Amino acid sequence: MSICGIIAEYNPFHQGHVYQLQYAKQHFDTIVIITSMYYSQRGLPSLLLPEDKARLSLNYGADLVIGLPVCYTAQSAAYFAKYSLQALQQVPIDHLLFGSESNDIHRLETIYDSIQSKTINASTSMNHNLQLDLLPNDQLAIHYVHECKEMGIIPESMQRNTTYPSATQTRKDYFSNKKVLFDTYFQSQQRWENYYPYLKTFLQLTPAQTLEQFFLVNEGIEYRLKKAAKENTWPAFLEASISKTYSKSRIQRTCLMILLQITKEMMKKHDQFRSLIVLGFNEKGQQLLKDHDLVATKFKEMNAFDQYIENQTITLYNSVQPHPIQRKAVLKI
């Protein structure tokens, strides 16, 4: 039996994801999704709740959906790939399917090797360092391919279908009041503009020495953020924060760790992720969970650190919700 893993964000779920799941069903026996939950790899609030990501995934072909906590999600592409595959390896999967603009595994391997052999200028982007123009899916894919090689998993790429709007375009359309697919599931308040008043106040009131203790706060970025917090709007704050060294995604991820109060010391103690935090499954997916010690289908079954992260995450997510959400039971179909 072939078991295929897919690393997803579903921020939001769109037609391209339906296409990928249909492709996976045609080529593999069982499909396992690991998805970010309340916040994305780039540090964006999620328009979809975890239970809705599970529901849509299962409706369109997945058999098991597991979640990746925010402290492992909102990281660089390399760590996002590492933590996602550490969890998927516990299932275990034997293939990983991912979308790719180049759709060329050998090229992706070559690019990864060139990163390792090249002296990287930390003040510029990976694309600039390597004189490449990697598109978003391939920026993740090079790390997927590497981690698969390390873990004995077969990487399988599929050509990204550009006829479908991307998640970025879908979010842009939605916040421009355009009708988009699956938007009845969307949480309309989940955008950084709504978090900024609290972030602005927190940055202004918190000493730089305290900010420096939070995860991802490195290289003096705390001083840059405190200065930028004088701005009155989120776009102006971003413009004041971004530089050659600090990308938009890096700023968003760092601010997220500050608001969640996740410290460097915490992440030093919890630098691996091998849990199976279950969001939903069907009968076939349920069979994969038998005889696993690290399965958590209920909050009380999660380890203490994962419980802390879950509580922090839901509290922050609820801070901009018109009606507070609660952690839902595992979805069974």
Tab-separated table of C-alpha atoms in Angstrom:
chain	number	residue	atom	x	y	z
A	1	MET	CA	0.000	0.000	0.000
A	2	SER	CA	1.431	3.386	-1.006
A	3	ILE	CA	0.973	6.146	1.562
A	4	CYS	CA	1.383	9.668	0.240
A	5	GLY	CA	2.001	12.707	2.400
A	6	ILE	CA	1.128	16.274	1.440
A	7	ILE	CA	2.397	19.327	3.332
A	8	ALA	CA	-0.288	22.004	3.179
A	9	GLU	CA	-1.262	25.432	4.442
A	10	TYR	CA	-4.757	25.844	2.991
A	11	ASN	CA	-4.684	29.570	3.607
A	12	PRO	CA	-7.138	29.345	2.054
A	13	PHE	CA	-8.214	26.070	0.462
A	14	HIS	CA	-8.759	26.630	-3.277
A	15	GLN	CA	-9.236	24.864	-6.608
A	16	GLY	CA	-5.538	24.072	-6.939
A	17	HIS	CA	-5.735	22.029	-3.747
A	18	VAL	CA	-8.735	20.109	-5.089
A	19	TYR	CA	-6.691	19.382	-8.222
A	20	GLN	CA	-3.750	18.135	-6.140
A	21	LEU	CA	-5.927	15.841	-4.018
A	22	GLN	CA	-7.605	14.395	-7.107
A	23	TYR	CA	-4.170	13.733	-8.622
A	24	ALA	CA	-3.004	12.069	-5.399
A	25	LYS	CA	-6.064	9.779	-5.286
A	26	GLN	CA	-5.274	8.576	-8.800
A	27	HIS	CA	-1.674	7.679	-7.967
A	28	PHE	CA	-1.604	6.563	-4.313
A	29	ASP	CA	-3.635	4.305	-2.028
A	30	THR	CA	-3.768	6.530	1.049
A	31	ILE	CA	-3.347	10.291	1.472
A	32	VAL	CA	-2.109	11.982	4.640
A	33	ILE	CA	-2.166	15.770	4.997
A	34	ILE	CA	-0.154	17.781	7.495
A	35	THR	CA	-1.341	21.355	7.594
A	36	SER	CA	-0.552	24.533	9.445
A	37	MET	CA	-3.412	25.395	11.754
A	38	TYR	CA	-4.146	28.969	12.892
A	39	TYR	CA	-1.132	30.746	11.342
A	40	SER	CA	0.905	30.074	8.224
A	41	GLN	CA	4.562	29.483	7.423
A	42	ARG	CA	4.858	33.119	6.383
A	43	GLY	CA	3.338	34.261	9.664
A	44	LEU	CA	-0.104	35.107	8.293
A	45	PRO	CA	-3.338	34.512	10.221
A	46	SER	CA	-5.287	31.665	8.650
A	47	LEU	CA	-8.608	32.376	6.979
A	48	LEU	CA	-9.660	28.786	7.675
A	49	LEU	CA	-10.038	27.112	11.037
A	50	PRO	CA	-8.187	23.788	11.477
A	51	GLU	CA	-11.446	21.807	11.533
A	52	ASP	CA	-12.499	23.356	8.216
A	53	LYS	CA	-9.133	22.537	6.671
A	54	ALA	CA	-9.704	18.946	7.787
A	55	ARG	CA	-13.296	18.889	6.513
A	56	LEU	CA	-12.411	20.188	3.051
A	57	SER	CA	-9.357	17.909	2.800
A	58	LEU	CA	-11.366	14.817	3.677
A	59	ASN	CA	-14.225	15.797	1.397
A	60	TYR	CA	-11.873	16.017	-1.560
A	61	GLY	CA	-9.846	12.865	-1.035
A	62	ALA	CA	-7.604	12.917	2.037
A	63	ASP	CA	-7.758	10.008	4.489
A	64	LEU	CA	-5.959	11.515	7.488
A	65	VAL	CA	-5.308	15.151	8.404
A	66	ILE	CA	-2.830	16.135	11.119
A	67	GLY	CA	-1.830	19.580	12.379
A	68	LEU	CA	1.484	21.385	12.702
A	69	PRO	CA	1.652	23.784	15.706
A	70	VAL	CA	2.487	27.406	15.010
A	71	CYS	CA	5.945	27.289	16.606
A	72	TYR	CA	6.984	24.709	13.981
A	73	THR	CA	4.951	26.277	11.173
A	74	ALA	CA	6.022	29.931	11.255
A	75	GLN	CA	9.636	29.277	10.400
A	76	SER	CA	11.950	29.391	7.407
A	77	ALA	CA	11.285	26.985	4.533
A	78	ALA	CA	14.026	24.631	5.740
A	79	TYR	CA	12.593	24.210	9.234
A	80	PHE	CA	8.994	24.113	8.033
A	81	ALA	CA	9.928	21.203	5.761
A	82	LYS	CA	11.923	19.464	8.501
A	83	TYR	CA	9.215	19.577	11.162
A	84	SER	CA	6.421	18.654	8.749
A	85	LEU	CA	8.294	15.597	7.534
A	86	GLN	CA	9.318	14.568	11.053
A	87	ALA	CA	5.613	14.210	11.846
A	88	LEU	CA	4.722	12.538	8.543
A	89	GLN	CA	7.558	10.069	9.067
A	90	GLN	CA	5.760	8.813	12.181
A	91	VAL	CA	2.701	7.697	10.162
A	92	PRO	CA	4.800	6.571	8.200
A	93	ILE	CA	4.487	7.807	4.625
A	94	ASP	CA	6.560	6.440	1.761
A	95	HIS	CA	5.950	9.265	-0.761
A	96	LEU	CA	5.678	13.044	-0.478
A	97	LEU	CA	3.684	14.863	-3.158
A	98	PHE	CA	4.171	18.594	-3.693
A	99	GLY	CA	3.465	21.217	-6.314
A	100	SER	CA	6.411	22.672	-8.179
A	101	GLU	CA	6.837	25.355	-10.794
A	102	SER	CA	9.869	23.601	-12.292
A	103	ASN	CA	8.555	20.040	-11.712
A	104	ASP	CA	12.143	18.775	-11.883
A	105	ILE	CA	13.388	16.776	-8.869
A	106	HIS	CA	16.979	16.637	-10.155
A	107	ARG	CA	17.095	20.420	-10.584
A	108	LEU	CA	15.705	20.907	-7.090
A	109	GLU	CA	18.397	18.610	-5.659
A	110	THR	CA	21.076	20.515	-7.556
A	111	ILE	CA	19.818	23.839	-6.222
A	112	TYR	CA	19.846	22.536	-2.653
A	113	ASP	CA	23.424	21.277	-3.066
A	114	SER	CA	24.491	24.649	-4.428
A	115	ILE	CA	23.090	26.342	-1.322
A	116	GLN	CA	25.212	24.131	0.899
A	117	SER	CA	28.405	24.720	-1.076
A	118	LYS	CA	28.041	28.484	-1.452
A	119	THR	CA	28.955	31.192	1.024
A	120	ILE	CA	25.658	32.866	1.766
A	121	ASN	CA	25.322	36.612	2.294
A	122	ALA	CA	22.748	36.803	5.081
A	123	SER	CA	21.773	40.355	4.095
A	124	THR	CA	20.266	39.213	0.772
A	125	SER	CA	17.673	36.673	-0.312
A	126	MET	CA	18.328	33.066	-1.350
A	127	ASN	CA	17.379	33.919	-4.938
A	128	HIS	CA	19.930	36.738	-5.006
A	129	ASN	CA	22.640	34.599	-3.412
A	130	LEU	CA	22.221	31.863	-6.001
A	131	GLN	CA	21.371	34.185	-8.907
A	132	LEU	CA	18.152	32.275	-9.389
A	133	ASP	CA	14.516	33.225	-9.625
A	134	LEU	CA	12.834	30.513	-7.579
A	135	LEU	CA	9.080	30.778	-7.374
A	136	PRO	CA	7.244	30.122	-4.057
A	137	ASN	CA	6.530	26.396	-4.469
A	138	ASP	CA	10.094	25.629	-5.543
A	139	GLN	CA	11.508	27.589	-2.601
A	140	LEU	CA	9.792	25.036	-0.353
A	141	ALA	CA	10.320	22.099	-2.701
A	142	ILE	CA	14.129	22.195	-2.555
A	143	HIS	CA	13.883	21.564	1.189
A	144	TYR	CA	11.181	18.922	0.795
A	145	VAL	CA	13.456	16.988	-1.559
A	146	HIS	CA	16.396	17.217	0.846
A	147	GLU	CA	14.417	16.092	3.894
A	148	CYS	CA	12.867	13.229	1.915
A	149	LYS	CA	16.345	12.039	1.006
A	150	GLU	CA	17.414	12.179	4.653
A	151	MET	CA	14.336	10.225	5.803
A	152	GLY	CA	14.084	7.633	3.043
A	153	ILE	CA	10.871	9.085	1.582
A	154	ILE	CA	10.306	9.267	-2.181
A	155	PRO	CA	9.685	12.857	-3.370
A	156	GLU	CA	7.046	13.246	-6.076
A	157	SER	CA	6.529	16.617	-7.738
A	158	MET	CA	3.570	17.680	-9.832
A	159	GLN	CA	3.385	20.665	-12.145
A	160	ARG	CA	1.620	23.580	-10.517
A	161	ASN	CA	-1.488	24.406	-12.535
A	162	THR	CA	-1.279	28.156	-13.146
A	163	THR	CA	-4.864	28.337	-14.406
A	164	TYR	CA	-5.992	28.241	-10.766
A	165	PRO	CA	-5.583	31.370	-8.603
A	166	SER	CA	-2.894	31.023	-5.944
A	167	ALA	CA	-3.625	31.304	-2.231
A	168	THR	CA	-2.081	34.789	-2.270
A	169	GLN	CA	-4.341	35.886	-5.117
A	170	THR	CA	-7.359	34.294	-3.447
A	171	ARG	CA	-6.712	36.228	-0.227
A	172	LYS	CA	-6.241	39.428	-2.213
A	173	ASP	CA	-9.502	38.870	-4.084
A	174	TYR	CA	-11.389	38.026	-0.905
A	175	PHE	CA	-10.243	41.152	0.929
A	176	SER	CA	-11.190	43.160	-2.171
A	177	ASN	CA	-14.757	41.930	-1.655
A	178	LYS	CA	-14.694	39.544	-4.595
A	179	LYS	CA	-16.481	36.204	-4.450
A	180	VAL	CA	-14.004	33.316	-4.124
A	181	LEU	CA	-14.352	29.548	-3.805
A	182	PHE	CA	-15.107	28.212	-0.299
A	183	ASP	CA	-15.332	31.728	1.178
A	184	THR	CA	-18.288	30.743	3.359
A	185	TYR	CA	-15.689	29.037	5.572
A	186	PHE	CA	-13.437	32.107	5.864
A	187	GLN	CA	-12.780	33.995	9.096
A	188	SER	CA	-12.966	37.564	7.794
A	189	GLN	CA	-11.251	39.240	10.769
A	190	GLN	CA	-8.064	37.232	10.371
A	191	ARG	CA	-5.637	39.755	8.954
A	192	TRP	CA	-2.626	41.492	10.479
A	193	GLU	CA	-4.303	44.897	10.361
A	194	ASN	CA	-6.580	43.731	13.188
A	195	TYR	CA	-3.689	42.509	15.333
A	196	TYR	CA	-1.582	45.620	14.872
A	197	PRO	CA	-3.061	47.849	17.627
A	198	TYR	CA	-2.090	45.290	20.276
A	199	LEU	CA	1.285	44.579	18.631
A	200	LYS	CA	2.049	48.306	18.455
A	201	THR	CA	1.282	48.795	22.151
A	202	PHE	CA	3.167	45.659	23.205
A	203	LEU	CA	6.297	46.658	21.292
A	204	GLN	CA	6.220	50.180	22.682
A	205	LEU	CA	5.753	49.065	26.299
A	206	THR	CA	8.158	46.124	26.302
A	207	PRO	CA	11.893	46.725	26.885
A	208	ALA	CA	14.208	45.594	24.096
A	209	GLN	CA	15.955	43.264	26.547
A	210	THR	CA	12.659	41.442	27.112
A	211	LEU	CA	11.811	41.269	23.406
A	212	GLU	CA	15.234	39.755	22.744
A	213	GLN	CA	14.219	36.638	24.706
A	214	PHE	CA	11.504	35.710	22.208
A	215	PHE	CA	12.086	33.167	19.468
A	216	LEU	CA	13.280	34.591	16.118
A	217	VAL	CA	14.234	37.919	17.723
A	218	ASN	CA	17.869	38.040	16.607
A	219	GLU	CA	20.510	40.422	15.280
A	220	GLY	CA	18.999	43.464	16.960
A	221	ILE	CA	15.663	43.218	15.155
A	222	GLU	CA	13.923	44.188	18.410
A	223	TYR	CA	15.202	47.765	18.081
A	224	ARG	CA	13.978	47.991	14.503
A	225	LEU	CA	10.537	46.719	15.515
A	226	LYS	CA	10.240	49.130	18.431
A	227	LYS	CA	11.114	52.044	16.167
A	228	ALA	CA	8.678	50.881	13.482
A	229	ALA	CA	5.909	50.595	16.113
A	230	LYS	CA	5.648	54.390	16.060
A	231	GLU	CA	3.749	53.962	12.800
A	232	ASN	CA	-0.042	54.044	13.002
A	233	THR	CA	-0.925	51.357	10.471
A	234	TRP	CA	0.175	47.804	9.737
A	235	PRO	CA	1.320	48.575	6.158
A	236	ALA	CA	3.395	51.512	7.404
A	237	PHE	CA	4.874	49.337	10.175
A	238	LEU	CA	5.847	46.689	7.625
A	239	GLU	CA	7.413	49.254	5.315
A	240	ALA	CA	9.465	50.639	8.196
A	241	SER	CA	10.549	47.139	9.315
A	242	ILE	CA	11.459	45.443	6.030
A	243	SER	CA	15.046	45.665	4.813
A	244	LYS	CA	17.540	43.628	2.791
A	245	THR	CA	18.104	41.549	5.907
A	246	TYR	CA	14.494	41.245	7.073
A	247	SER	CA	11.860	40.111	4.568
A	248	LYS	CA	8.133	40.657	4.991
A	249	SER	CA	7.683	37.016	6.013
A	250	ARG	CA	10.518	37.252	8.549
A	251	ILE	CA	8.919	40.319	10.133
A	252	GLN	CA	5.510	38.629	10.304
A	253	ARG	CA	6.926	35.437	11.828
A	254	THR	CA	8.945	37.373	14.403
A	255	CYS	CA	5.969	39.502	15.431
A	256	LEU	CA	3.873	36.370	15.745
A	257	MET	CA	6.379	34.745	18.127
A	258	ILE	CA	6.419	37.932	20.201
A	259	LEU	CA	2.625	38.042	20.491
A	260	LEU	CA	2.482	34.334	21.328
A	261	GLN	CA	5.295	34.809	23.873
A	262	ILE	CA	7.256	31.826	22.609
A	263	THR	CA	10.825	32.121	23.837
A	264	LYS	CA	14.146	30.942	22.490
A	265	GLU	CA	14.584	28.793	25.584
A	266	MET	CA	11.301	26.988	24.911
A	267	MET	CA	12.267	26.192	21.334
A	268	LYS	CA	15.721	25.069	22.373
A	269	LYS	CA	14.088	22.430	24.581
A	270	HIS	CA	11.502	21.463	21.936
A	271	ASP	CA	13.418	21.470	18.661
A	272	GLN	CA	11.874	18.270	17.274
A	273	PHE	CA	8.280	17.520	16.303
A	274	ARG	CA	7.218	13.909	16.035
A	275	SER	CA	3.650	14.072	17.364
A	276	LEU	CA	0.522	13.257	15.397
A	277	ILE	CA	-1.999	15.959	16.346
A	278	VAL	CA	-5.080	14.591	14.619
A	279	LEU	CA	-7.596	16.966	13.017
A	280	GLY	CA	-9.679	14.439	11.090
A	281	PHE	CA	-9.801	11.046	9.411
A	282	ASN	CA	-11.949	8.529	7.579
A	283	GLU	CA	-11.954	4.766	8.138
A	284	LYS	CA	-8.829	4.248	6.065
A	285	GLY	CA	-7.010	7.056	7.867
A	286	GLN	CA	-8.042	5.694	11.250
A	287	GLN	CA	-6.229	2.457	10.498
A	288	LEU	CA	-2.952	4.395	10.217
A	289	LEU	CA	-3.260	5.596	13.806
A	290	LYS	CA	-3.364	2.173	15.428
A	291	ASP	CA	-0.508	1.247	17.767
A	292	HIS	CA	0.969	4.787	17.762
A	293	ASP	CA	2.207	6.168	21.086
A	294	LEU	CA	2.415	9.803	19.925
A	295	VAL	CA	-1.150	10.210	18.607
A	296	ALA	CA	-3.220	13.041	20.110
A	297	THR	CA	-6.905	13.060	19.197
A	298	LYS	CA	-7.843	15.137	22.265
A	299	PHE	CA	-6.254	18.146	23.951
A	300	LYS	CA	-5.482	16.148	27.095
A	301	GLU	CA	-3.492	13.636	24.998
A	302	MET	CA	-1.084	16.318	23.790
A	303	ASN	CA	2.220	16.810	25.581
A	304	ALA	CA	2.537	19.782	27.944
A	305	PHE	CA	4.431	21.972	25.481
A	306	ASP	CA	1.974	21.350	22.651
A	307	GLN	CA	-0.889	22.155	25.048
A	308	TYR	CA	0.791	25.451	25.986
A	309	ILE	CA	1.270	26.377	22.313
A	310	GLU	CA	-2.343	25.440	21.514
A	311	ASN	CA	-3.687	27.609	24.345
A	312	GLN	CA	-1.518	30.580	23.389
A	313	THR	CA	-2.464	30.221	19.740
A	314	ILE	CA	-6.233	30.035	20.250
A	315	THR	CA	-6.124	32.963	22.699
A	316	LEU	CA	-4.311	35.131	20.165
A	317	TYR	CA	-6.509	34.015	17.265
A	318	ASN	CA	-9.624	34.786	19.321
A	319	SER	CA	-8.363	38.295	20.129
A	320	VAL	CA	-9.665	39.528	16.757
A	321	GLN	CA	-12.635	37.182	16.373
A	322	PRO	CA	-16.157	38.603	16.763
A	323	HIS	CA	-17.149	35.345	18.474
A	324	PRO	CA	-14.499	33.214	20.221
A	325	ILE	CA	-13.811	29.833	18.715
A	326	GLN	CA	-13.216	26.649	20.685
A	327	ARG	CA	-11.031	23.687	19.850
A	328	LYS	CA	-13.268	21.206	18.037
A	329	ALA	CA	-13.316	17.437	18.404
A	330	VAL	CA	-11.544	15.367	15.774
A	331	LEU	CA	-13.590	15.155	12.587
A	332	LYS	CA	-14.589	11.601	11.618
A	333	ILE	CA	-16.226	10.862	8.281
